[in-house]
CSV table of C-alpha atoms and ligand atoms in Angstrom, one decimal:
chain,number,residue,atom,x,y,z
A,173,MET,CA,46.0,-10.1,46.1
A,174,GLU,CA,45.1,-13.7,45.7
A,175,THR,CA,47.0,-16.3,47.7
A,176,ILE,CA,48.6,-19.0,45.5
A,177,LEU,CA,50.1,-21.0,48.4
A,178,SER,CA,48.8,-21.3,51.9
A,179,LEU,CA,50.7,-23.3,54.5
A,180,GLN,CA,48.6,-23.8,57.7
A,181,GLY,CA,50.3,-24.9,60.9
A,182,LEU,CA,52.9,-27.1,59.2
A,183,THR,CA,54.7,-29.3,61.7
A,184,HIS,CA,57.2,-32.0,60.8
A,185,TYR,CA,59.0,-34.5,63.0
A,186,PHE,CA,61.9,-36.8,62.0
A,187,GLY,CA,61.6,-39.4,64.7
A,188,GLY,CA,61.9,-37.4,67.9
A,189,LEU,CA,63.3,-34.3,66.2
A,190,ARG,CA,60.9,-31.5,65.5
A,191,ALA,CA,62.4,-30.0,62.3
A,192,VAL,CA,59.5,-27.6,61.6
A,193,HIS,CA,56.9,-26.3,64.1
A,194,ASP,CA,53.7,-24.5,63.2
A,195,PHE,CA,54.9,-22.8,60.0
A,196,ASN,CA,52.3,-20.5,58.4
A,197,LEU,CA,52.5,-18.8,55.0
A,198,GLU,CA,50.1,-16.9,52.8
A,199,LEU,CA,52.1,-16.4,49.6
A,200,PRO,CA,50.4,-14.0,47.2
A,201,GLN,CA,50.2,-14.7,43.5
A,202,GLY,CA,53.2,-13.1,41.7
A,203,ALA,CA,55.2,-12.6,44.9
A,204,LEU,CA,59.0,-13.0,45.4
A,205,TRP,CA,59.4,-14.0,49.0
A,206,GLY,CA,62.3,-15.5,50.9
A,207,LEU,CA,62.8,-18.0,53.7
A,208,ILE,CA,66.1,-17.7,55.5
A,209,GLY,CA,67.7,-19.1,58.6
A,210,PRO,CA,70.9,-20.8,59.8
A,211,ASN,CA,71.8,-24.3,58.7
A,212,GLY,CA,69.5,-26.9,60.1
A,213,ALA,CA,66.7,-24.4,60.7
A,214,GLY,CA,64.1,-26.5,58.7
A,215,LYS,CA,64.1,-24.6,55.4
A,216,THR,CA,64.6,-27.5,53.0
A,217,THR,CA,62.2,-29.6,55.1
A,218,ILE,CA,59.5,-27.0,54.3
A,219,PHE,CA,60.2,-27.3,50.6
A,220,ASN,CA,60.1,-31.1,50.9
A,221,LEU,CA,56.7,-30.9,52.6
A,222,ILE,CA,55.3,-28.6,49.9
A,223,THR,CA,56.6,-30.8,47.1
A,224,GLY,CA,55.4,-34.0,48.6
A,225,VAL,CA,58.7,-35.6,49.5
A,226,TYR,CA,57.4,-35.9,53.1
A,227,LYS,CA,53.9,-35.7,54.4
A,228,PRO,CA,53.6,-33.2,57.2
A,229,THR,CA,53.1,-34.6,60.7
A,230,GLU,CA,50.5,-31.8,61.1
A,231,GLY,CA,49.1,-29.0,59.1
A,232,LYS,CA,47.8,-28.3,55.6
A,233,ILE,CA,49.1,-27.3,52.2
A,234,ILE,CA,46.7,-25.4,50.0
A,235,PHE,CA,47.8,-24.6,46.4
A,236,ASN,CA,45.5,-22.5,44.2
A,237,GLY,CA,42.7,-23.2,46.6
A,238,GLU,CA,43.2,-27.0,46.5
A,239,ASP,CA,44.4,-29.1,49.4
A,240,ILE,CA,47.5,-30.9,48.2
A,241,THR,CA,48.7,-32.2,51.5
A,242,GLY,CA,50.2,-35.6,51.2
A,243,LEU,CA,49.9,-35.7,47.4
A,244,LYS,CA,52.7,-37.5,45.5
A,245,SER,CA,55.6,-35.4,44.1
A,246,HIS,CA,54.9,-36.0,40.4
A,247,LEU,CA,51.3,-34.9,40.9
A,248,ILE,CA,52.4,-31.7,42.6
A,249,VAL,CA,54.6,-30.9,39.6
A,250,GLU,CA,51.6,-31.4,37.4
A,251,LYS,CA,49.6,-28.9,39.6
A,252,GLY,CA,52.3,-26.3,38.8
A,253,ILE,CA,54.9,-26.3,41.5
A,254,ALA,CA,58.6,-26.7,40.4
A,255,ARG,CA,61.7,-26.6,42.5
A,256,THR,CA,65.4,-26.8,42.5
A,257,PHE,CA,67.6,-28.6,45.0
A,258,GLN,CA,70.2,-27.4,47.5
A,259,ASN,CA,72.4,-30.3,46.3
A,260,LEU,CA,72.1,-30.1,42.6
A,261,ARG,CA,70.2,-32.8,40.9
A,262,VAL,CA,71.0,-32.6,37.2
A,263,PHE,CA,71.6,-35.6,35.0
A,264,ASN,CA,75.4,-35.6,34.6
A,265,GLY,CA,75.4,-37.9,31.6
A,266,LEU,CA,72.9,-35.8,29.6
A,267,THR,CA,73.5,-32.5,27.7
A,268,ALA,CA,72.2,-29.3,29.0
A,269,LEU,CA,69.5,-29.3,26.4
A,270,ASP,CA,68.4,-32.8,27.2
A,271,ASN,CA,68.3,-32.0,30.9
A,272,ILE,CA,65.6,-29.4,30.1
A,273,ARG,CA,63.8,-31.5,27.6
A,274,ILE,CA,63.4,-34.4,30.0
A,275,ALA,CA,61.9,-32.1,32.6
A,276,ARG,CA,59.3,-30.8,30.1
A,277,GLN,CA,58.1,-34.3,29.5
A,278,ALA,CA,56.5,-34.3,32.9
A,279,LYS,CA,54.0,-31.9,31.3
A,280,ASN,CA,54.0,-33.3,27.7
A,281,ASN,CA,50.8,-34.3,26.1
A,282,ILE,CA,52.3,-37.4,24.4
A,283,SER,CA,50.9,-40.8,25.0
A,284,LEU,CA,53.0,-43.9,24.8
A,285,PHE,CA,51.0,-44.8,21.7
A,286,ASP,CA,52.1,-41.5,20.0
A,287,SER,CA,55.7,-42.1,20.8
A,288,PHE,CA,55.7,-45.7,19.6
A,289,LEU,CA,54.1,-44.9,16.3
A,290,TYR,CA,56.1,-41.7,15.7
A,291,THR,CA,52.9,-39.8,14.9
A,292,ARG,CA,53.0,-36.3,13.6
A,293,LYS,CA,51.8,-35.1,17.0
A,294,PHE,CA,54.9,-36.7,18.5
A,295,TYR,CA,57.2,-34.9,16.1
A,296,GLU,CA,55.5,-31.6,16.6
A,297,GLU,CA,55.7,-31.9,20.4
A,298,GLU,CA,59.4,-32.8,20.1
A,299,LYS,CA,60.1,-29.9,17.9
A,300,GLN,CA,58.3,-27.5,20.2
A,301,ALA,CA,60.0,-29.0,23.2
A,302,LYS,CA,63.4,-28.4,21.7
A,303,GLU,CA,62.7,-24.8,20.7
A,304,GLU,CA,61.4,-24.0,24.1
A,305,ALA,CA,64.4,-25.7,25.8
A,306,MET,CA,66.8,-23.6,23.5
A,307,GLU,CA,64.9,-20.5,24.5
A,308,LEU,CA,65.3,-21.3,28.2
A,309,LEU,CA,69.0,-22.0,27.7
A,310,LYS,CA,69.3,-18.6,26.0
A,311,ILE,CA,67.6,-16.8,28.9
A,312,PHE,CA,70.1,-18.4,31.3
A,313,ASN,CA,73.0,-17.6,29.0
A,314,LEU,CA,73.7,-21.2,28.4
A,315,GLN,CA,72.9,-21.5,24.7
A,316,SER,CA,76.6,-22.2,23.9
A,317,ARG,CA,76.3,-25.2,26.3
A,318,ALA,CA,73.3,-26.8,24.7
A,319,TYR,CA,75.3,-29.9,23.6
A,320,THR,CA,77.7,-30.0,26.5
A,321,LEU,CA,77.2,-32.8,29.0
A,322,ALA,CA,76.1,-31.5,32.4
A,323,LYS,CA,79.1,-33.2,34.1
A,324,ASN,CA,81.4,-30.9,32.1
A,325,LEU,CA,79.7,-27.6,33.2
A,326,PRO,CA,81.1,-25.4,35.9
A,327,TYR,CA,79.1,-25.1,39.1
A,328,GLY,CA,77.6,-21.7,38.5
A,329,GLU,CA,76.2,-22.8,35.2
A,330,LEU,CA,74.8,-26.0,36.7
A,331,ARG,CA,72.9,-23.9,39.2
A,332,ARG,CA,71.4,-21.9,36.3
A,333,LEU,CA,70.6,-25.0,34.4
A,334,GLU,CA,68.6,-26.3,37.3
A,335,ILE,CA,66.5,-23.2,37.4
A,336,ALA,CA,66.0,-23.4,33.7
A,337,ARG,CA,64.9,-27.0,34.1
A,338,ALA,CA,62.4,-26.0,36.8
A,339,LEU,CA,60.8,-23.5,34.4
A,340,ALA,CA,60.5,-26.0,31.6
A,341,THR,CA,57.6,-27.6,33.5
A,342,HIS,CA,55.6,-24.4,33.1
A,343,PRO,CA,55.1,-23.9,36.8
A,344,LYS,CA,53.0,-21.3,38.5
A,345,LEU,CA,55.2,-21.4,41.6
A,346,VAL,CA,58.9,-22.0,41.7
A,347,LEU,CA,60.7,-23.0,44.9
A,348,LEU,CA,64.5,-22.3,44.8
A,349,ASP,CA,66.6,-24.0,47.5
A,350,GLU,CA,69.8,-22.0,48.0
A,351,PRO,CA,70.2,-21.1,44.3
A,352,ALA,CA,73.3,-19.0,45.0
A,353,ALA,CA,75.2,-21.7,47.0
A,354,GLY,CA,78.8,-22.0,45.9
A,355,MET,CA,78.7,-19.0,43.7
A,356,ASN,CA,81.1,-16.1,43.8
A,357,PRO,CA,79.8,-12.6,44.6
A,358,ARG,CA,79.6,-11.5,41.0
A,359,GLU,CA,77.7,-14.7,40.0
A,360,VAL,CA,75.3,-14.1,43.0
A,361,GLY,CA,74.6,-10.6,41.9
A,362,ASN,CA,73.8,-11.7,38.3
A,363,LEU,CA,71.7,-14.6,39.5
A,364,MET,CA,69.6,-12.4,41.8
A,365,ASP,CA,68.9,-10.0,38.9
A,366,LEU,CA,68.0,-12.9,36.7
A,367,ILE,CA,65.6,-14.3,39.3
A,368,HIS,CA,63.9,-10.9,39.6
A,369,TRP,CA,63.6,-10.7,35.8
A,370,ILE,CA,62.2,-14.2,35.4
A,371,ARG,CA,59.5,-13.5,37.9
A,372,GLU,CA,58.3,-10.5,35.8
A,373,GLN,CA,58.8,-12.3,32.4
A,374,PHE,CA,57.1,-15.6,33.2
A,375,LYS,CA,54.5,-14.1,35.6
A,376,ILE,CA,55.3,-16.7,38.2
A,377,THR,CA,55.5,-16.7,42.0
A,378,ILE,CA,58.9,-17.4,43.6
A,379,PHE,CA,59.7,-18.6,47.1
A,380,LEU,CA,63.4,-18.7,47.7
A,381,VAL,CA,65.3,-20.4,50.5
A,382,GLU,CA,68.7,-18.9,51.5
A,383,HIS,CA,71.2,-19.5,54.1
A,384,GLN,CA,73.1,-16.3,53.6
A,385,MET,CA,71.0,-13.3,54.5
A,386,ARG,CA,72.6,-10.7,52.2
A,387,VAL,CA,71.7,-12.7,49.1
A,388,VAL,CA,67.9,-12.3,49.5
A,389,MET,CA,67.9,-8.8,51.0
A,390,GLY,CA,68.1,-7.1,47.5
A,391,ILE,CA,65.3,-9.0,45.8
A,392,CYS,CA,62.7,-10.4,48.2
A,393,GLU,CA,59.7,-8.3,49.1
A,394,ARG,CA,59.1,-10.2,52.3
A,395,ILE,CA,61.2,-12.6,54.3
A,396,LYS,CA,60.4,-15.2,56.9
A,397,VAL,CA,63.2,-16.2,59.3
A,398,LEU,CA,63.4,-19.7,60.6
A,399,ASP,CA,65.5,-21.0,63.5
A,400,PHE,CA,65.3,-24.5,65.0
A,401,GLY,CA,62.0,-25.0,63.1
A,402,GLU,CA,60.4,-21.9,64.6
A,403,THR,CA,59.4,-18.7,62.7
A,404,ILE,CA,61.4,-16.0,64.6
A,405,CYS,CA,60.7,-13.1,62.3
A,406,ASP,CA,58.5,-12.1,59.4
A,407,GLY,CA,58.6,-8.9,57.5
A,408,SER,CA,60.3,-6.6,55.0
A,409,PRO,CA,64.1,-7.1,54.4
A,410,GLU,CA,64.7,-3.8,56.3
A,411,TYR,CA,62.7,-5.0,59.2
A,412,VAL,CA,64.2,-8.5,59.3
A,413,LYS,CA,67.7,-7.2,59.0
A,414,CYS,CA,67.4,-5.1,62.2
A,415,ASP,CA,65.5,-7.7,64.4
A,416,PRO,CA,67.7,-8.6,67.4
A,417,LYS,CA,66.4,-12.2,67.3
A,418,VAL,CA,67.6,-12.6,63.7
A,419,ILE,CA,70.9,-11.0,64.4
A,420,GLU,CA,71.3,-13.4,67.4
A,421,ALA,CA,70.4,-16.4,65.3
A,422,TYR,CA,72.9,-15.5,62.6
A,423,LEU,CA,75.7,-14.0,64.6
A,424,GLY,CA,75.3,-16.2,67.7
A,425,ARG,CA,76.9,-19.1,65.9
A,426,VAL,CA,80.4,-19.6,64.6
A,427,GLU,CA,79.4,-21.2,61.3
A,428,ASN,CA,77.7,-18.0,60.1
A,429,ALA,CA,80.3,-15.6,61.3
B,246,ADP,N1,65.5,-37.0,56.3
B,246,ADP,C1,65.9,-36.6,57.5
B,246,ADP,N2,65.9,-37.4,58.5
B,246,ADP,C2,66.2,-37.0,59.8
B,246,ADP,N3,66.5,-35.7,60.1
B,246,ADP,C3,66.4,-34.8,59.1
B,246,ADP,C4,66.1,-35.2,57.7
B,246,ADP,N4,66.2,-34.1,56.9
B,246,ADP,C5,66.5,-33.0,57.7
B,246,ADP,N5,66.6,-33.4,59.0
B,246,ADP,C6,67.0,-32.6,60.2
B,246,ADP,O1,65.9,-31.6,60.3
B,246,ADP,C7,66.5,-30.4,60.6
B,246,ADP,C8,66.2,-29.4,59.5
B,246,ADP,O2,66.9,-29.7,58.4
B,246,ADP,P1,66.8,-28.9,57.0
B,246,ADP,O3,65.4,-28.7,56.7
B,246,ADP,O4,67.6,-29.6,56.0
B,246,ADP,O5,67.5,-27.5,57.4
B,246,ADP,P2,68.0,-26.3,56.5
B,246,ADP,O6,67.5,-26.5,55.1
B,246,ADP,O7,67.3,-25.1,57.1
B,246,ADP,O8,69.4,-26.2,56.6
B,246,ADP,C9,68.0,-30.6,60.8
B,246,ADP,O9,68.2,-30.8,62.2
B,246,ADP,C10,68.3,-31.8,60.0
B,246,ADP,O10,69.3,-32.5,60.6
B,247,MG,MG1,68.6,-26.7,53.4
């Protein structure tokens, strides 16, 4: 199968702290893979490197055969990589619908000229954007919230809204950073089913970061385990679950007990 994202020897330092060391990944097109590890392992840093928030100290990021290392974040979105954030980043003062519409504009084909002159093209694009945003809200069971301000939505719904917003940019690859954080077990179960379904429906590739191991076990085809910036295990959920190094990383620390 074709590789959509290739990470080659990614290393990143924050001052003297080595947050990620020699991370490698060959993510096949259409895959649903997971990246897990205790708090502070370097998971979010890897997402920040892929999405151009930081430039890696060393290593290469190849997306769809193109070297995107060091490219600015907005250009990476245009290439087809979308993400969600561990700490939600929705616009509180906007409705659920507008949160999605705004994301889509990153990909819209409207020039400033069109929007100033209210051309037909502008209206058509707007109409299509709204229909598509409503469609996404429906998929995430948020249609009744379309006109609710994000700040009035419960936490679980905000998490879903963020994923919907990521999909609005028509990505080829979606990076989800702890999508289940703060959810109750029933919400987590539903979300995992939804993520699985989205992958099939939209024919996208998903790379998922999780802190809790059990969350990804049910849906990821392959899992990488990070600890202190190092890859300590890589394999199927069954394999990873039984690896003594993984058990030690998780059970050896009070915060994960
Ligand atoms: N912007 C930053 N400046 C300095 N240190 C950071 C920064 N971001 C993350 N770190 C450090 O890098 C390490 C990895 O963090 P992170 O990638 O957020 O871990 P994870 O997402 O696995 O919990 C941690 O030790 C964290 O404190
Ligand atoms: Mg993190």
